[in-house]
Amino acid sequence: MARRLVTLLFLVLAAMAAVSGLAAAQDGEAVEGTLRGPDGEPVAGVTITVEQDGQEIGTTTSGADGTWLVPVPAPGGYDVTLDAATLPDGVALRDADGATLPAVTVRPGQQRTVLFPLVAPGAADDGAAPGPAPPPADTGPGIGALLAQLTVSGIKYGAIIAIAAIGLSLIFGATGLINFAHGELVTIGAVTAFFLNAAAFGPGMGLIPAALIAIVVGAIVGGALELGLWKPLRIRGTGRIQLFIISIGLSLFLRHIILVIFGSRPRPYADYVIQQVMIFGPVAITPRDLVITVLSLVVLVAVGLMLLRTRVGKAIRAVADDRDLAEASGVDVSRVILYVWVLGGALAALGGILFGLSEIVAWDMGFRLLLLMFAAVILGGLGSPFGAMAGGLLVGLVAQLSTAYFPVELQNAWALGVLILVLLVRPQGIFGRAERVG
Amino acid sequence: MTPDPTLADITAEPGVPKPDPLLVLDGVRRDFGGVRAVDVDHLEVQRGVITGLIGPNGAGKTTLFNLLTGFDRGGTGRWTFDGRDVAGMPAHRLARRGMVRTFQLTRVLSRLTVLENMKLAAVGQRGERLLPALLRPVWGAQEADIERRADDLLDRFLLAAKRDDYAGYLSGGQRRLLEMARALMVDPTLVMLDEPMAGVNPALRQDLLGRITDLRDSGRTVLFVEHDMDVVMSISDWVVCMAQGRVIAEGPPARVAGNPAVIDAYLGSQHGADDEQGSEETTS
Amino acid sequence: MDFLVILADAGRGALGPVAAIYALAAIGLNIHFGYTGLLNFGQVAFMLVGAYGVAVTVAVFGGPLWLGVIVGLVAAVVLAFLLGIPTLRLRADYLAIATIAAGEVLRLVFNSGVARPVTGGVFGLQQFAGAFYAVNPIPSGNYGFGRLTFSQRDLWVMLVGWGAVALATLGVFLLVRSPWGRVLRAVRDDEDAARSLGKNVYGYKMQSLVLGGILGALGGMLLAVDAQAVAPNTFNPVVTFYLYALLILGGAGTVLGPVLGSVLFWFLLLFIDSALRQAIGAGYIPDEVISPADVGAVRFALVGLGLMLLLIFRPAGILGDVEEMRLEAGAGATPRRRRRGRKARPAAGKRTDERVGG
């Protein structure tokens, strides 16, 4: 057991040594963009300032490639100002009043892209090729439209959480482990796809094949953790609380290995970054987000059908529901637990890729998602995959809809608040059964 | 071991009133998602005698124990202990009032020594409050008293040699002895024993039986659940039989043993009785 | 590579204010986790309210420092009740998730723009501990030997910090040997058994939560005073993980475990940190493998790895009783098989197949 564990750790360390040493030190949220003139050429040397409540957060100058980035200390609303006086000759703001973009919303973990449409001086205000419109949420439409918009993004957010959380729930049901390192499975999926898709030294694959490979990697990592770590520990009879703390250690370990390899600066995938929004009644959505939402829901239904209809699925549910009973009725529990880890790892990776596509890829994205996944799993009733799905959607909706009335930086606080509330009223979860006592 | 004279004239029928009841149950019910696990219309437990509670597996005996002792708060109905309504009272307050139970699966505190297990059980300890606990002089004398009592009991229960061992190292029978001795540290009026003979090796059985009759002879009331009919018949003064949550018969041991309803209940439940074992065990 | 510099860095870590701060918070966590079995993963929240109690009282409302300390302690008690009343009835691992979530909610709220008038939002609050340094009796200068030196400012914080650690340790020592401590340990072993013996389990858990929370708040105050600044992001969940790591390293459920754990933990952490930096600087480790900017991350990764290995190979920590620890495993799950034979204990009876629990 010790040898296997050490081998596993060495593999990870070797992987870390092989790749590594990328990226500058920047943490978390930021406002960024690329300035391009009317000819599409980058515009350098323009000063951009970010303020909050009149207090300056940071200032920067666009680089030779037109890019600029101002880190901000926390999610929230920021005013972004372009100093028009620093624009080179022959370039002007399309909208003369658009030098300051007020109240740009930065969500947790987001690198918010901000656009300053630039035109030739004469062309100002006559509406040349319109750049991507900012999402309507920021421009203040009626509350009904806002709620519709937020409901859609809540479903997207929630479905991603749900996909990642199914494995967490099944693993708990099958083994009793509260896997604190599940967030890292999410990150591993997203980061693997990033290296295949967008890393400077990567193969530069399309995102779809990269995602498929990353999902396979996630499945393998899940299976390897079960075989190399958790199964031997279970056989040793390690107590539940010890296992829980070991998973915290694993989470810290993996997360910071990823930090060393990936770097602290969040980065997007190479594909599907900037897109034209489509308008459906009150809801504006990019094709990318639409595909993410639909795909997530399809995956949820597919996993649900798999659990309900197939032999493996039934065995998984049986083990997650009552391990001893399943074992007594002839199910090969140890094999099923391996399946659960493989499935959980694959789904977590997929969730990570979708989350990375919808927001950004970051070394701690899984950890940020972890508490929300716990919230989903507990809301739905620990051990129930369908509960995790419903719980995920609920958490996503609560988080997004809260921003209609409350500051955006508190969106996750509301989701966690719901978790605490549910634990108080119904510890077995909304959909869980009360355990029989006595 | 003569049968208690006070019970001699009482008719052997379910729910019969007794001259000096310590525990009185009225309409006590417990449902688990549509299944009624306990459904007792009326039952009285006589003070100062040993009452055996029997019944096939799944009859609701342990569930009833859990309800009465406050470990399961999901029941309805009312029950009085020593004349006072105690329905819905938390377990620890019932224990302080003198109703102490043991568990079907022994619950010794394995990381406390045997002596600590005993001392823990004493009630009204001054040193159990946070601030006085800091000052040994406040509780030191009381602690010494408690230790003397504990040592006496450990002697009587043949555990003196194990005094300073972790309780987790005791054998199954020794754990039963410790649980019973520990219960006595609470100085209870009513001792409720849940299958006290389970997992005890034959050498210790007679000893344990002797302890139980000692409890009665020192004026305490005993209510116990037991599967072993020999045990029930040999030490009980009165036997209550439950089946499917209800009391189907009660009376002196010999009368109940011959009761056709009891025989029916046992024979009728033979099928599958063994797999139901699990459903009755847990309490938390 | 200068080994003396590495040792001096590590020594400064082991004795410095931060080790005292973590030791104090870990003594509190030891009461929760080590003695009562409460899986409190929101200890950092107690540190947060302690730190902000001082900072807000002094920096925002202009109150005196001593009042800030009282406010911080009261806030910790209030938080303990808010957390405890609903969650102490939950199963251990649910409690862990509820407390970590509560800690995060608190951090996010303190961080938010809404709370800025009181908490300073993301910028936090600064310069509120002048009164503490004004009464520093230590003449200015550097104290120590060789490369291991401390300024009079650090020394003053250390004096107060380690003094508080000593008092707290003495308190825990007295408490756990009293009948009160016996009840706590009984609750840790088996709540139902304690309840069946007339102990108000819920009440004891609450006392434990309040007491440990107060120690956490004291740690937070010391942290705030030492840095002369507070910001919500200092109080992220990783702090609680650190506390668990060092507590288990020293030995959970032992009086000196958290203190030894903290000293050793910070010694090792800074030893590794300094050694890595020196090794990179001297070219022993090529820049492509680990760059100086990655040292912090590698350090965290090693803490995680250490925590895992510790729990796998020596869950009792340095001071814990291995025998006692093995008895505990039986309470949570029935061990399938034992690795090695138990050393014979003179008085121990034969192990039977019947396990505790049920």
PDB file of C-alpha atoms in Angstrom, chain B residues 5-197:
ATOM      1  CA  PRO B   5     -46.421 -11.711  46.153  1.00  0.00           C
ATOM      2  CA  THR B   6     -47.962  -8.417  45.060  1.00  0.00           C
ATOM      3  CA  LEU B   7     -48.377  -9.737  41.529  1.00  0.00           C
ATOM      4  CA  ALA B   8     -49.890 -13.075  42.510  1.00  0.00           C
ATOM      5  CA  ASP B   9     -53.529 -12.044  42.291  1.00  0.00           C
ATOM      6  CA  ILE B  10     -53.369 -10.112  39.070  1.00  0.00           C
ATOM      7  CA  THR B  11     -55.130 -11.383  35.973  1.00  0.00           C
ATOM      8  CA  ALA B  12     -52.751 -12.203  33.165  1.00  0.00           C
ATOM      9  CA  GLU B  13     -54.116 -10.059  30.352  1.00  0.00           C
ATOM     10  CA  PRO B  14     -52.606  -7.256  28.262  1.00  0.00           C
ATOM     11  CA  GLY B  15     -52.833  -3.823  29.851  1.00  0.00           C
ATOM     12  CA  VAL B  16     -53.883  -5.041  33.276  1.00  0.00           C
ATOM     13  CA  PRO B  17     -53.521  -2.472  36.111  1.00  0.00           C
ATOM     14  CA  LYS B  18     -50.949  -3.207  38.814  1.00  0.00           C
ATOM     15  CA  PRO B  19     -50.921  -2.244  42.484  1.00  0.00           C
ATOM     16  CA  ASP B  20     -47.824  -0.028  42.392  1.00  0.00           C
ATOM     17  CA  PRO B  21     -46.842   0.876  38.841  1.00  0.00           C
ATOM     18  CA  LEU B  22     -43.566   2.756  38.304  1.00  0.00           C
ATOM     19  CA  LEU B  23     -43.958   3.176  34.566  1.00  0.00           C
ATOM     20  CA  VAL B  24     -47.367   3.662  32.909  1.00  0.00           C
ATOM     21  CA  LEU B  25     -47.815   3.807  29.135  1.00  0.00           C
ATOM     22  CA  ASP B  26     -50.930   5.147  27.390  1.00  0.00           C
ATOM     23  CA  GLY B  27     -51.451   5.081  23.635  1.00  0.00           C
ATOM     24  CA  VAL B  28     -47.746   5.011  22.805  1.00  0.00           C
ATOM     25  CA  ARG B  29     -47.162   4.817  19.049  1.00  0.00           C
ATOM     26  CA  ARG B  30     -44.246   5.136  16.694  1.00  0.00           C
ATOM     27  CA  ASP B  31     -44.520   5.163  12.900  1.00  0.00           C
ATOM     28  CA  PHE B  32     -41.767   4.765  10.362  1.00  0.00           C
ATOM     29  CA  GLY B  33     -43.053   5.871   6.985  1.00  0.00           C
ATOM     30  CA  GLY B  34     -46.376   4.077   7.190  1.00  0.00           C
ATOM     31  CA  VAL B  35     -45.144   1.157   9.274  1.00  0.00           C
ATOM     32  CA  ARG B  36     -46.358   1.256  12.854  1.00  0.00           C
ATOM     33  CA  ALA B  37     -43.431  -0.116  14.800  1.00  0.00           C
ATOM     34  CA  VAL B  38     -44.915   0.444  18.251  1.00  0.00           C
ATOM     35  CA  ASP B  39     -48.591   0.510  19.150  1.00  0.00           C
ATOM     36  CA  VAL B  40     -49.132   0.058  22.876  1.00  0.00           C
ATOM     37  CA  ASP B  41     -52.561   1.002  24.210  1.00  0.00           C
ATOM     38  CA  HIS B  42     -51.843   0.585  27.880  1.00  0.00           C
ATOM     39  CA  LEU B  43     -49.083  -1.014  29.875  1.00  0.00           C
ATOM     40  CA  GLU B  44     -47.988  -0.773  33.493  1.00  0.00           C
ATOM     41  CA  VAL B  45     -44.645  -1.856  34.884  1.00  0.00           C
ATOM     42  CA  GLN B  46     -44.715  -2.849  38.543  1.00  0.00           C
ATOM     43  CA  ARG B  47     -42.230  -1.249  40.904  1.00  0.00           C
ATOM     44  CA  GLY B  48     -39.590  -3.396  42.573  1.00  0.00           C
ATOM     45  CA  VAL B  49     -39.829  -6.450  40.345  1.00  0.00           C
ATOM     46  CA  ILE B  50     -38.098  -7.807  37.268  1.00  0.00           C
ATOM     47  CA  THR B  51     -40.229  -7.506  34.158  1.00  0.00           C
ATOM     48  CA  GLY B  52     -39.096  -9.360  31.063  1.00  0.00           C
ATOM     49  CA  LEU B  53     -40.060  -7.999  27.654  1.00  0.00           C
ATOM     50  CA  ILE B  54     -40.131 -10.680  24.978  1.00  0.00           C
ATOM     51  CA  GLY B  55     -41.342 -11.002  21.427  1.00  0.00           C
ATOM     52  CA  PRO B  56     -40.158 -12.127  18.029  1.00  0.00           C
ATOM     53  CA  ASN B  57     -37.648 -10.077  16.053  1.00  0.00           C
ATOM     54  CA  GLY B  58     -39.150  -6.874  14.741  1.00  0.00           C
ATOM     55  CA  ALA B  59     -41.804  -6.797  17.459  1.00  0.00           C
ATOM     56  CA  GLY B  60     -40.798  -3.270  18.421  1.00  0.00           C
ATOM     57  CA  LYS B  61     -39.118  -3.977  21.757  1.00  0.00           C
ATOM     58  CA  THR B  62     -35.984  -1.933  21.158  1.00  0.00           C
ATOM     59  CA  THR B  63     -37.995   0.806  19.477  1.00  0.00           C
ATOM     60  CA  LEU B  64     -40.165   0.987  22.587  1.00  0.00           C
ATOM     61  CA  PHE B  65     -37.034   1.159  24.745  1.00  0.00           C
ATOM     62  CA  ASN B  66     -35.717   4.014  22.627  1.00  0.00           C
ATOM     63  CA  LEU B  67     -38.994   5.900  22.930  1.00  0.00           C
ATOM     64  CA  LEU B  68     -39.311   5.465  26.673  1.00  0.00           C
ATOM     65  CA  THR B  69     -35.726   6.490  27.364  1.00  0.00           C
ATOM     66  CA  GLY B  70     -35.862   9.599  25.182  1.00  0.00           C
ATOM     67  CA  PHE B  71     -33.431   8.366  22.538  1.00  0.00           C
ATOM     68  CA  ASP B  72     -36.145   8.406  19.893  1.00  0.00           C
ATOM     69  CA  ARG B  73     -38.230  11.549  20.099  1.00  0.00           C
ATOM     70  CA  GLY B  74     -40.529  10.699  17.189  1.00  0.00           C
ATOM     71  CA  GLY B  75     -43.238   8.867  19.125  1.00  0.00           C
ATOM     72  CA  THR B  76     -46.706   9.961  20.228  1.00  0.00           C
ATOM     73  CA  GLY B  77     -48.798   9.147  23.266  1.00  0.00           C
ATOM     74  CA  ARG B  78     -48.009   9.668  26.908  1.00  0.00           C
ATOM     75  CA  TRP B  79     -46.137   7.774  29.535  1.00  0.00           C
ATOM     76  CA  THR B  80     -45.402   8.532  33.153  1.00  0.00           C
ATOM     77  CA  PHE B  81     -42.433   7.576  35.258  1.00  0.00           C
ATOM     78  CA  ASP B  82     -42.911   7.550  39.007  1.00  0.00           C
ATOM     79  CA  GLY B  83     -46.158   9.477  38.586  1.00  0.00           C
ATOM     80  CA  ARG B  84     -44.752  12.227  36.418  1.00  0.00           C
ATOM     81  CA  ASP B  85     -45.369  12.741  32.727  1.00  0.00           C
ATOM     82  CA  VAL B  86     -42.053  12.194  30.977  1.00  0.00           C
ATOM     83  CA  ALA B  87     -43.160  11.859  27.362  1.00  0.00           C
ATOM     84  CA  GLY B  88     -40.808  13.806  25.107  1.00  0.00           C
ATOM     85  CA  MET B  89     -38.263  14.431  27.839  1.00  0.00           C
ATOM     86  CA  PRO B  90     -34.637  14.365  26.617  1.00  0.00           C
ATOM     87  CA  ALA B  91     -32.657  11.246  27.395  1.00  0.00           C
ATOM     88  CA  HIS B  92     -30.189  12.842  29.782  1.00  0.00           C
ATOM     89  CA  ARG B  93     -32.925  14.274  32.005  1.00  0.00           C
ATOM     90  CA  LEU B  94     -34.677  10.934  32.180  1.00  0.00           C
ATOM     91  CA  ALA B  95     -31.416   9.348  33.215  1.00  0.00           C
ATOM     92  CA  ARG B  96     -30.974  11.889  35.987  1.00  0.00           C
ATOM     93  CA  ARG B  97     -34.494  11.130  37.176  1.00  0.00           C
ATOM     94  CA  GLY B  98     -33.475   7.543  37.666  1.00  0.00           C
ATOM     95  CA  MET B  99     -34.361   5.786  34.423  1.00  0.00           C
ATOM     96  CA  VAL B 100     -31.129   4.323  33.093  1.00  0.00           C
ATOM     97  CA  ARG B 101     -30.700   2.037  30.133  1.00  0.00           C
ATOM     98  CA  THR B 102     -28.071  -0.168  28.575  1.00  0.00           C
ATOM     99  CA  PHE B 103     -27.711  -0.924  24.901  1.00  0.00           C
ATOM    100  CA  GLN B 104     -28.185  -4.016  22.805  1.00  0.00           C
ATOM    101  CA  LEU B 105     -24.689  -3.474  21.386  1.00  0.00           C
ATOM    102  CA  THR B 106     -22.645  -2.460  24.378  1.00  0.00           C
ATOM    103  CA  ARG B 107     -21.592   1.147  24.517  1.00  0.00           C
ATOM    104  CA  VAL B 108     -18.614   1.374  26.744  1.00  0.00           C
ATOM    105  CA  LEU B 109     -16.549   4.491  26.213  1.00  0.00           C
ATOM    106  CA  SER B 110     -13.577   2.742  24.720  1.00  0.00           C
ATOM    107  CA  ARG B 111     -11.036   5.556  25.061  1.00  0.00           C
ATOM    108  CA  LEU B 112     -11.825   6.093  28.714  1.00  0.00           C
ATOM    109  CA  THR B 113     -10.455   3.696  31.292  1.00  0.00           C
ATOM    110  CA  VAL B 114     -12.811   1.353  33.102  1.00  0.00           C
ATOM    111  CA  LEU B 115     -12.591   3.526  36.209  1.00  0.00           C
ATOM    112  CA  GLU B 116     -13.288   6.687  34.190  1.00  0.00           C
ATOM    113  CA  ASN B 117     -16.322   4.988  32.665  1.00  0.00           C
ATOM    114  CA  MET B 118     -17.596   4.406  36.182  1.00  0.00           C
ATOM    115  CA  LYS B 119     -16.814   7.842  37.557  1.00  0.00           C
ATOM    116  CA  LEU B 120     -18.390   9.519  34.559  1.00  0.00           C
ATOM    117  CA  ALA B 121     -21.741   8.016  35.431  1.00  0.00           C
ATOM    118  CA  ALA B 122     -22.049   9.588  38.889  1.00  0.00           C
ATOM    119  CA  VAL B 123     -24.687  12.313  38.939  1.00  0.00           C
ATOM    120  CA  GLY B 124     -24.519  15.774  40.454  1.00  0.00           C
ATOM    121  CA  GLN B 125     -20.774  16.184  40.064  1.00  0.00           C
ATOM    122  CA  ARG B 126     -19.621  19.695  40.900  1.00  0.00           C
ATOM    123  CA  GLY B 127     -16.564  19.304  38.700  1.00  0.00           C
ATOM    124  CA  GLU B 128     -18.694  18.789  35.627  1.00  0.00           C
ATOM    125  CA  ARG B 129     -19.438  22.507  35.436  1.00  0.00           C
ATOM    126  CA  LEU B 130     -16.957  24.521  33.432  1.00  0.00           C
ATOM    127  CA  LEU B 131     -15.621  27.055  35.921  1.00  0.00           C
ATOM    128  CA  PRO B 132     -15.518  24.884  39.061  1.00  0.00           C
ATOM    129  CA  ALA B 133     -13.724  22.268  36.933  1.00  0.00           C
ATOM    130  CA  LEU B 134     -10.672  24.539  36.933  1.00  0.00           C
ATOM    131  CA  LEU B 135     -10.424  24.421  40.709  1.00  0.00           C
ATOM    132  CA  ARG B 136      -9.636  20.975  42.011  1.00  0.00           C
ATOM    133  CA  PRO B 137     -10.366  21.826  45.657  1.00  0.00           C
ATOM    134  CA  VAL B 138     -14.008  22.417  44.725  1.00  0.00           C
ATOM    135  CA  TRP B 139     -14.557  18.906  43.435  1.00  0.00           C
ATOM    136  CA  GLY B 140     -11.631  16.914  44.752  1.00  0.00           C
ATOM    137  CA  ALA B 141     -13.392  15.520  47.825  1.00  0.00           C
ATOM    138  CA  GLN B 142     -16.494  14.559  45.880  1.00  0.00           C
ATOM    139  CA  GLU B 143     -14.288  12.894  43.278  1.00  0.00           C
ATOM    140  CA  ALA B 144     -12.645  10.783  45.981  1.00  0.00           C
ATOM    141  CA  ASP B 145     -16.088   9.666  47.219  1.00  0.00           C
ATOM    142  CA  ILE B 146     -17.130   8.774  43.714  1.00  0.00           C
ATOM    143  CA  GLU B 147     -13.947   6.829  43.197  1.00  0.00           C
ATOM    144  CA  ARG B 148     -14.584   4.801  46.347  1.00  0.00           C
ATOM    145  CA  ARG B 149     -18.101   3.956  45.204  1.00  0.00           C
ATOM    146  CA  ALA B 150     -16.793   3.053  41.758  1.00  0.00           C
ATOM    147  CA  ASP B 151     -14.139   0.775  43.210  1.00  0.00           C
ATOM    148  CA  ASP B 152     -16.727  -0.974  45.386  1.00  0.00           C
ATOM    149  CA  LEU B 153     -18.901  -1.638  42.367  1.00  0.00           C
ATOM    150  CA  LEU B 154     -15.956  -2.759  40.249  1.00  0.00           C
ATOM    151  CA  ASP B 155     -15.096  -5.246  42.975  1.00  0.00           C
ATOM    152  CA  ARG B 156     -18.629  -6.602  43.025  1.00  0.00           C
ATOM    153  CA  PHE B 157     -18.698  -6.819  39.234  1.00  0.00           C
ATOM    154  CA  LEU B 158     -15.326  -8.604  39.046  1.00  0.00           C
ATOM    155  CA  LEU B 159     -13.708  -5.750  37.134  1.00  0.00           C
ATOM    156  CA  ALA B 160     -11.290  -4.465  39.757  1.00  0.00           C
ATOM    157  CA  ALA B 161      -8.320  -5.920  37.883  1.00  0.00           C
ATOM    158  CA  LYS B 162      -9.259  -4.008  34.752  1.00  0.00           C
ATOM    159  CA  ARG B 163      -9.693  -0.717  36.584  1.00  0.00           C
ATOM    160  CA  ASP B 164      -7.018   1.236  34.712  1.00  0.00           C
ATOM    161  CA  ASP B 165      -7.356  -0.334  31.260  1.00  0.00           C
ATOM    162  CA  TYR B 166      -9.048   1.339  28.360  1.00  0.00           C
ATOM    163  CA  ALA B 167     -12.583  -0.001  28.293  1.00  0.00           C
ATOM    164  CA  GLY B 168     -12.111  -0.711  24.596  1.00  0.00           C
ATOM    165  CA  TYR B 169      -9.976  -3.714  25.521  1.00  0.00           C
ATOM    166  CA  LEU B 170     -12.675  -5.492  27.524  1.00  0.00           C
ATOM    167  CA  SER B 171     -14.296  -8.675  26.263  1.00  0.00           C
ATOM    168  CA  GLY B 172     -17.974  -8.793  25.333  1.00  0.00           C
ATOM    169  CA  GLY B 173     -19.051 -10.139  28.703  1.00  0.00           C
ATOM    170  CA  GLN B 174     -16.871  -7.701  30.620  1.00  0.00           C
ATOM    171  CA  ARG B 175     -18.446  -4.870  28.656  1.00  0.00           C
ATOM    172  CA  ARG B 176     -21.885  -6.040  29.757  1.00  0.00           C
ATOM    173  CA  LEU B 177     -20.702  -6.092  33.348  1.00  0.00           C
ATOM    174  CA  LEU B 178     -19.178  -2.647  33.017  1.00  0.00           C
ATOM    175  CA  GLU B 179     -22.328  -1.241  31.438  1.00  0.00           C
ATOM    176  CA  MET B 180     -24.428  -2.579  34.263  1.00  0.00           C
ATOM    177  CA  ALA B 181     -22.030  -1.438  36.967  1.00  0.00           C
ATOM    178  CA  ARG B 182     -21.846   1.975  35.308  1.00  0.00           C
ATOM    179  CA  ALA B 183     -25.625   2.208  35.235  1.00  0.00           C
ATOM    180  CA  LEU B 184     -25.619   1.619  38.994  1.00  0.00           C
ATOM    181  CA  MET B 185     -23.335   4.625  39.494  1.00  0.00           C
ATOM    182  CA  VAL B 186     -26.302   6.741  38.383  1.00  0.00           C
ATOM    183  CA  ASP B 187     -28.239   5.245  41.338  1.00  0.00           C
ATOM    184  CA  PRO B 188     -31.303   4.483  39.220  1.00  0.00           C
ATOM    185  CA  THR B 189     -34.857   3.614  40.240  1.00  0.00           C
ATOM    186  CA  LEU B 190     -35.499   1.782  36.984  1.00  0.00           C
ATOM    187  CA  VAL B 191     -32.840  -0.143  35.099  1.00  0.00           C
ATOM    188  CA  MET B 192     -33.685  -0.949  31.493  1.00  0.00           C
ATOM    189  CA  LEU B 193     -31.484  -3.635  29.995  1.00  0.00           C
ATOM    190  CA  ASP B 194     -31.558  -4.258  26.261  1.00  0.00           C
ATOM    191  CA  GLU B 195     -30.560  -7.891  25.669  1.00  0.00           C
ATOM    192  CA  PRO B 196     -28.079  -8.084  28.546  1.00  0.00           C
ATOM    193  CA  MET B 197     -27.057 -11.638  27.664  1.00  0.00           C
TER     194      MET B 197
END
